[in-house]
Short mmCIF file of C-alpha atoms in Angstrom, two decimals:
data_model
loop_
_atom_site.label_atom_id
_atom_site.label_comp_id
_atom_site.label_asym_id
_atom_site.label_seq_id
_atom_site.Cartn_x
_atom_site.Cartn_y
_atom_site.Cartn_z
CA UNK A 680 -3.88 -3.34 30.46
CA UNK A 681 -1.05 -3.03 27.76
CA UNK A 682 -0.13 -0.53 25.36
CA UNK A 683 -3.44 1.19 23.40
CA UNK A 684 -2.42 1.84 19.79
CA UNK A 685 -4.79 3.16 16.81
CA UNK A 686 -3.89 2.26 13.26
CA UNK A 687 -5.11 4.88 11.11
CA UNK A 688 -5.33 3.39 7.40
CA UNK A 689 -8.14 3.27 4.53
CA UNK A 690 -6.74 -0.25 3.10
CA UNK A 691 -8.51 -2.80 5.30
CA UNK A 692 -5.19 -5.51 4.52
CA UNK A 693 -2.81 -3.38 5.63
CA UNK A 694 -4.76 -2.50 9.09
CA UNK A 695 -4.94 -6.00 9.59
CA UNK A 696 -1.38 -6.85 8.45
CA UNK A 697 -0.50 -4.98 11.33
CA UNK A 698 -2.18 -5.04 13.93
CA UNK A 699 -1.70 -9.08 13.02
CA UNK A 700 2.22 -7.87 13.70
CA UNK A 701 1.26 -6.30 16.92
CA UNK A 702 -0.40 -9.20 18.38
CA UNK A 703 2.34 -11.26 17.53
CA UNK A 704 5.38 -8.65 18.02
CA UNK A 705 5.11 -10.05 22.35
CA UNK A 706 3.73 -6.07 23.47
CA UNK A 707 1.89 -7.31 26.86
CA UNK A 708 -2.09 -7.08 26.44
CA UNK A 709 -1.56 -4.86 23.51
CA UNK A 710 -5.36 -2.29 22.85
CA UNK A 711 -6.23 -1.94 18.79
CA UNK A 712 -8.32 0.32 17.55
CA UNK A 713 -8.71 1.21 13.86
CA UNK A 714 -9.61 4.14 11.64
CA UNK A 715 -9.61 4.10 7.94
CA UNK A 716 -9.36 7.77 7.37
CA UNK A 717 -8.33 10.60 8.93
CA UNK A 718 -11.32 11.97 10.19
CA UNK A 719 -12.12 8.64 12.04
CA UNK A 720 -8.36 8.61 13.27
CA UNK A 721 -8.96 12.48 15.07
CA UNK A 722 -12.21 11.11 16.29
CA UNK A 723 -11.06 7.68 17.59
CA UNK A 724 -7.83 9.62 19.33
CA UNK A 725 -9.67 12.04 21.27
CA UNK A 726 -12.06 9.29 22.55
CA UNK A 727 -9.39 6.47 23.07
CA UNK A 728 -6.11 8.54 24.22
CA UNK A 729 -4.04 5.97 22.85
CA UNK A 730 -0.03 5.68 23.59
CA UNK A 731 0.96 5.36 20.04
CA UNK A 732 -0.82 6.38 15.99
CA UNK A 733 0.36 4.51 13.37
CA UNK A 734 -0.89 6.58 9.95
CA UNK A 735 -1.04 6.61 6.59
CA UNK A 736 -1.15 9.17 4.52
CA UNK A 737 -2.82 8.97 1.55
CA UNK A 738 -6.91 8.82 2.61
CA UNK A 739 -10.23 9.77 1.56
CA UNK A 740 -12.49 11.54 3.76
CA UNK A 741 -9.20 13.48 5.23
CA UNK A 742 -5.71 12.37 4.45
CA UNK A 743 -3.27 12.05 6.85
CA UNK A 744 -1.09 14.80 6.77
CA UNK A 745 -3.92 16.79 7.65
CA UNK A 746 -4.97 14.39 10.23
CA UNK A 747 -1.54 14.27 11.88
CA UNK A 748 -1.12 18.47 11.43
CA UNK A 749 -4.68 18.83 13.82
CA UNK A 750 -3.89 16.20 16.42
CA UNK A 751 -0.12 17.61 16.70
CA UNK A 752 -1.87 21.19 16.93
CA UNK A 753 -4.55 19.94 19.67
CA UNK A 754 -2.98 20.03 23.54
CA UNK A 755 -4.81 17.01 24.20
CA UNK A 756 -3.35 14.85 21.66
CA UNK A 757 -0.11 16.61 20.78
CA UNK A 758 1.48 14.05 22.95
CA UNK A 759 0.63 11.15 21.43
CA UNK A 760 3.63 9.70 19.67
CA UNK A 761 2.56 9.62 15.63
CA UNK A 762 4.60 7.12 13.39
CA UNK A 763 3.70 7.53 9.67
CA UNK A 764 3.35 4.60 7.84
CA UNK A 765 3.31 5.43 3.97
CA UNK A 766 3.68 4.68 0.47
CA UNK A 767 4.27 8.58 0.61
CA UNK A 768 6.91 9.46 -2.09
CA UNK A 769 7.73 12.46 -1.83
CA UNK A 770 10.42 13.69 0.65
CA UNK A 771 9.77 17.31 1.08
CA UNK A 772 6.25 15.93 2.43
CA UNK A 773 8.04 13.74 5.15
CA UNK A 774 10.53 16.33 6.10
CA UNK A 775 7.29 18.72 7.17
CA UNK A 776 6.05 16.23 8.98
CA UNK A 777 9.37 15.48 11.20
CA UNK A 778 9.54 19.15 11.67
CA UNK A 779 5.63 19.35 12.84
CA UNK A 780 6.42 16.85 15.41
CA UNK A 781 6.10 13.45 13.86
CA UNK A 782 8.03 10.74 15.61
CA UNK A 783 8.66 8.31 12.96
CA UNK A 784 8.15 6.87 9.20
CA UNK A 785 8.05 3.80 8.05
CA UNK A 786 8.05 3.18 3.99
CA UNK A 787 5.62 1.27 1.92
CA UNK A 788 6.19 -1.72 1.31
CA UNK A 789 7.32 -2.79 5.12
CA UNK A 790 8.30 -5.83 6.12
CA UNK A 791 6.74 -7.27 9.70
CA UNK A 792 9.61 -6.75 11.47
CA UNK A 793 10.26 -3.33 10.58
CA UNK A 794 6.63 -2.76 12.04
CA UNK A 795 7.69 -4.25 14.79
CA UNK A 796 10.97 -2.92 15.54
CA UNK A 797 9.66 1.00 14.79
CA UNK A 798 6.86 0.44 17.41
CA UNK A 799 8.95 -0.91 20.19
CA UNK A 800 10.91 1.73 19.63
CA UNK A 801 8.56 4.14 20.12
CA UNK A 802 6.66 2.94 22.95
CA UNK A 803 9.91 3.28 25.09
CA UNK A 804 12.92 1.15 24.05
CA UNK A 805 10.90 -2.37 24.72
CA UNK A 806 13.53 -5.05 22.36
CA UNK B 1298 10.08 -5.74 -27.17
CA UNK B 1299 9.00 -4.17 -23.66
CA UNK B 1300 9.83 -0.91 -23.03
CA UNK B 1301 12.25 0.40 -19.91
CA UNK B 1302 9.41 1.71 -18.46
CA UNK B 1303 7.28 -1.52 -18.64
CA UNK B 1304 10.08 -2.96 -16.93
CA UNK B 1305 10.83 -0.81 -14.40
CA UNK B 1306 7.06 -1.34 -13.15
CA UNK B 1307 7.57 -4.92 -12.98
CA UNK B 1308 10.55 -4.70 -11.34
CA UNK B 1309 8.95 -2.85 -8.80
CA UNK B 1310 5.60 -5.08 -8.50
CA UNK B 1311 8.17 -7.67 -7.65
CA UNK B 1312 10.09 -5.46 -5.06
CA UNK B 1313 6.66 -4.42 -3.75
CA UNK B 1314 5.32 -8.61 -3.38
CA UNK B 1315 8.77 -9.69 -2.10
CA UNK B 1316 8.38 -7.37 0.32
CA UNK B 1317 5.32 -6.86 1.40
CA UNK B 1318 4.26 -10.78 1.21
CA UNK B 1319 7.29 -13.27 0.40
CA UNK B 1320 6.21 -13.76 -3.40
CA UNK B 1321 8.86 -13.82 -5.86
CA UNK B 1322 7.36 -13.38 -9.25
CA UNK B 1323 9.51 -14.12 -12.15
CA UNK B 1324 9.10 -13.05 -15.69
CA UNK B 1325 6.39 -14.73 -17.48
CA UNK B 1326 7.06 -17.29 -20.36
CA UNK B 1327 3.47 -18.11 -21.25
CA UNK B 1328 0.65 -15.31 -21.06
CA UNK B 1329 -2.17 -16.82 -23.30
CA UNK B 1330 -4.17 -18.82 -20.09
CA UNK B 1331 -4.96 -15.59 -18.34
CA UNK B 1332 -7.03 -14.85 -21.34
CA UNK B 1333 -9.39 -17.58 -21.32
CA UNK B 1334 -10.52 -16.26 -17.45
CA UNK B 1335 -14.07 -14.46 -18.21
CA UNK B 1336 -13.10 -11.72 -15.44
CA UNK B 1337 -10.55 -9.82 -14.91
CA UNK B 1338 -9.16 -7.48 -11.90
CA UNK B 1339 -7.70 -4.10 -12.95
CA UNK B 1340 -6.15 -2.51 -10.43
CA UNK B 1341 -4.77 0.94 -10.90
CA UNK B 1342 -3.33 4.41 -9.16
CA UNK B 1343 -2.42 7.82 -10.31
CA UNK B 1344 0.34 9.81 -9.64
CA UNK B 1345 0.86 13.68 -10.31
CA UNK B 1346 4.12 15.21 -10.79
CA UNK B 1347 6.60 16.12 -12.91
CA UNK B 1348 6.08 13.77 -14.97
CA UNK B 1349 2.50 11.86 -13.73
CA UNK B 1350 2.06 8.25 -14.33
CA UNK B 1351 -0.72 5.93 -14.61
CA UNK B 1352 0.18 2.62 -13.34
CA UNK B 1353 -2.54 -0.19 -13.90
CA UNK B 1354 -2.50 -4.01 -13.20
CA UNK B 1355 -4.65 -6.70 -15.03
CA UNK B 1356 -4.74 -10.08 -12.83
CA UNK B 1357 -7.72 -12.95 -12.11
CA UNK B 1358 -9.55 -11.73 -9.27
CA UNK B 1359 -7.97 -14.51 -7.57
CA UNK B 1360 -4.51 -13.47 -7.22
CA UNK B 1361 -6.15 -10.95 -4.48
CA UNK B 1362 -7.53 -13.55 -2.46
CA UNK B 1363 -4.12 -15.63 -2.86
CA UNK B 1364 -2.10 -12.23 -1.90
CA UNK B 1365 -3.97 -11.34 0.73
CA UNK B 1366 -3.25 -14.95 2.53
CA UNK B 1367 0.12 -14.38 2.25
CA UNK B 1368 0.37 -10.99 4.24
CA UNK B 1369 -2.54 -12.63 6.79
CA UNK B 1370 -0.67 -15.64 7.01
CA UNK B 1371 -4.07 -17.45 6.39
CA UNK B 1372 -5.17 -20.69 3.93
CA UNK B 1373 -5.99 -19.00 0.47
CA UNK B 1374 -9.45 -20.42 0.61
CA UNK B 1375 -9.90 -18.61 3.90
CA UNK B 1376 -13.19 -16.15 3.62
CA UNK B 1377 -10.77 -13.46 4.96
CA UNK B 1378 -8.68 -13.81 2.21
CA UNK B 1379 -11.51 -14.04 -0.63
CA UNK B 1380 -12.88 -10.76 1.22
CA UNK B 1381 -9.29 -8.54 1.64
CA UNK B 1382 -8.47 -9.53 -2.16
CA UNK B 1383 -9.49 -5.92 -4.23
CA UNK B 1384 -7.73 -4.44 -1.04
CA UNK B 1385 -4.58 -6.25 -1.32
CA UNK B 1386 -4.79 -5.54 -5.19
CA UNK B 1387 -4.98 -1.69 -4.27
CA UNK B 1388 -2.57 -1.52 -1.50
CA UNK B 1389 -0.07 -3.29 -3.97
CA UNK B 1390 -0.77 -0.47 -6.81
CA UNK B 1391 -0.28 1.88 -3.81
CA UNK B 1392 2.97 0.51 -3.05
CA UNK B 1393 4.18 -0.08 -6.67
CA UNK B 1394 3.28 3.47 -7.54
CA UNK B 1395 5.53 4.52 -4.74
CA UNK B 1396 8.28 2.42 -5.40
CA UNK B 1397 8.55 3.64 -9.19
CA UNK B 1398 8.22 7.22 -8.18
CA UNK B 1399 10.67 7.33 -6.10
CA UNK B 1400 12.99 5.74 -8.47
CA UNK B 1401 12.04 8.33 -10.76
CA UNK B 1402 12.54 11.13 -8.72
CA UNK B 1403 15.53 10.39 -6.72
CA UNK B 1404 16.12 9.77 -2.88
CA UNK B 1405 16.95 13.27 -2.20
CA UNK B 1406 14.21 14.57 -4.51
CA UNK B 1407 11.98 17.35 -3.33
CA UNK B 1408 9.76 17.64 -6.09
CA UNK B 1409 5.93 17.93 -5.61
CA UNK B 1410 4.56 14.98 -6.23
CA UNK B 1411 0.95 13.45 -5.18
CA UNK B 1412 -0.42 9.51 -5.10
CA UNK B 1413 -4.03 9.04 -6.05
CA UNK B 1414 -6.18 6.55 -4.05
CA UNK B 1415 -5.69 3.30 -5.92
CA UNK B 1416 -8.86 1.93 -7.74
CA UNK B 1417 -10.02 -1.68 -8.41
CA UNK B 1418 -12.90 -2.97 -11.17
CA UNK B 1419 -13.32 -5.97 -12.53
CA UNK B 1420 -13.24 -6.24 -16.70
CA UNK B 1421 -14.11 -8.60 -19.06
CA UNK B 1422 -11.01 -11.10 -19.16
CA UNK B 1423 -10.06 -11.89 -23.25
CA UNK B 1424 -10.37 -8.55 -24.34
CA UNK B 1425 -8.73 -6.61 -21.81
CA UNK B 1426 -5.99 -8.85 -21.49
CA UNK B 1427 -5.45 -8.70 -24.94
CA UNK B 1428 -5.29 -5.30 -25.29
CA UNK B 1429 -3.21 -4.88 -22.05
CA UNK B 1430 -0.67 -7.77 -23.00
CA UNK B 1431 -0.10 -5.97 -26.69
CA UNK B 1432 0.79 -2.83 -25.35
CA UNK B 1433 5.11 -2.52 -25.47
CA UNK B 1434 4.72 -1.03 -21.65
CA UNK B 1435 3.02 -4.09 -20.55
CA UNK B 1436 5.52 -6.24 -18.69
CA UNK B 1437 3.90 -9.59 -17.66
CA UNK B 1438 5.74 -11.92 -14.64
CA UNK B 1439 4.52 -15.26 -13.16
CA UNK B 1440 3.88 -15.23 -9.20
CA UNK B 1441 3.66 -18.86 -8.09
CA UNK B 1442 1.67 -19.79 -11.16
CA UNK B 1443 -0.73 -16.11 -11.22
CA UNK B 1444 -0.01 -14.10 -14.21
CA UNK B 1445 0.24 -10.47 -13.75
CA UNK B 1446 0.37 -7.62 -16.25
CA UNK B 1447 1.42 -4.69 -15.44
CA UNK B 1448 1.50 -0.81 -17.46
CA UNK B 1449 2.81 2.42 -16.89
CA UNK B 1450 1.35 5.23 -19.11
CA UNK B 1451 0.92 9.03 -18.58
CA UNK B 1452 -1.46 10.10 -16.31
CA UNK B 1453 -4.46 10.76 -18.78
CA UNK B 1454 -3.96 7.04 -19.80
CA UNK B 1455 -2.76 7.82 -23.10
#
């Protein structure tokens, strides 16, 4: 089985623009799941474990910097490596992130390949 | 005449579609067929700071379903298409929103500043586009033949 990865997101095209970028970035066997807020995302990483969270930040229900402050607080997901993936403007919000533990951000708008690239990347230097 | 700030926002819708789907609107020459459409999509975000903004977009409903193939890489009659269109309408207000906030603030700005969750409703087509296409910070560009307006005003909508 290939790598398990959850995109956490509450817009339905950009959950599909990517995981339509994961299918097609050559990961072996690659496992979606998806969560379009962040109290799905805490529920569907404590029941799926996977190796990487792609979030966003701005979401109803819970957003994601609370989201990504709980499972980075939580021993049995504090090891799961959480990119942010964000129209989030505001730097100082970023910068708490990185120092909570966050492994990576990716800006709104993205191209595929930047997608790509930062997940690779992450999962352990795969080009 | 449009204002700076109406065209700062359309600069930044076009940033936002080049990016995020390979559409390169240009600025619009003709804006009166829009308003013959009965329905309109108005797509729009908030953002709170120093100083808030509301951005807002008037389009046909269409232009969802036709942006929405372009990220998916699917036909534009394509059910998923027709189905992710209000999405792809908010995520692009999402990203806009972004993209002229950060001008506004700065790269190294660490001002407090918070996005709203976008919002999409449909309207009824002459009279909104009217009164959208009037307003000074109204900029209006052409995106492969789809008209789109778009306005920046303060965050109360005034």
């Amino acid at each position: 089985m290939g790598f398990s990865i959850l995109i956490v997101d509450d817009s339905a095209i950009t959950r599909a623009v990517i995981k339509r970028t994961i299918l097609m970035s050559g990961l072996p066997d690659p496992v979606i799941h998806e969560a379009e807020h962040g109290r799905a995302g805490l529920a569907a990483a404590a029941q799926f474990r996977p190796d990487l969270i792609l979030a966003d930040l701005q979401m109803p229900e819970m957003d994601g910097l609370e989201m990504t402050l709980k499972l980075l607080a939580d021993p049995g997901t504090r090891s799961i490596p959480v990119v942010v993936v964000s129209a989030e403007p505001s730097t100082s919000t970023i910068a708490r992130l990185r120092e909570a533990g966050v492994r990576g951000h990716v800006a709104k708008p993205f191209t595929p390949e930047t997608i790509s690239r930062v997940i690779k990347e992450t999962l352990g230097g795969i080009s | 005449m449009n204002s700076i700030e109406a065209q700062r926002a359309g600069e930044a819708l076009a940033l936002a579609l080049e990016t995020a789907a390979f559409i390169s609107p240009l600025p619009a020459e003709e804006v009166a067929p829009v308003a013959s459409q009965d329905r309109l999509a108005l797509a729009s975000i908030v953002w709170r700071g120093t100083p808030g903004a509301l951005v807002e977009l008037l389009v046909a409903p269409e232009f969802g379903g036709y942006l929405a193939a372009a990220q998916l890489g699917v036909e534009e009659q394509a059910e998923e298409a027709t189905l992710r269109g209000p999405d792809a309408l908010k995520e692009l207000m999402n990203v806009t929103a972004a993209l002229l906030a950060r001008d506004q603030l700065g790269p190294e700005s660490h001002a407090p500043l918070v996005l709203g969750i976008p919002r999409y409703v449909e309207v009824s087509g002459p009279q909104a586009w009217r009164e959208f296409t009037g307003d000074p910070r109204a900029d209006i560009l052409n995106a492969d033949g789809h008209l789109l307006a778009i306005r920046i005003r303060n965050e109360n909508g005034l």
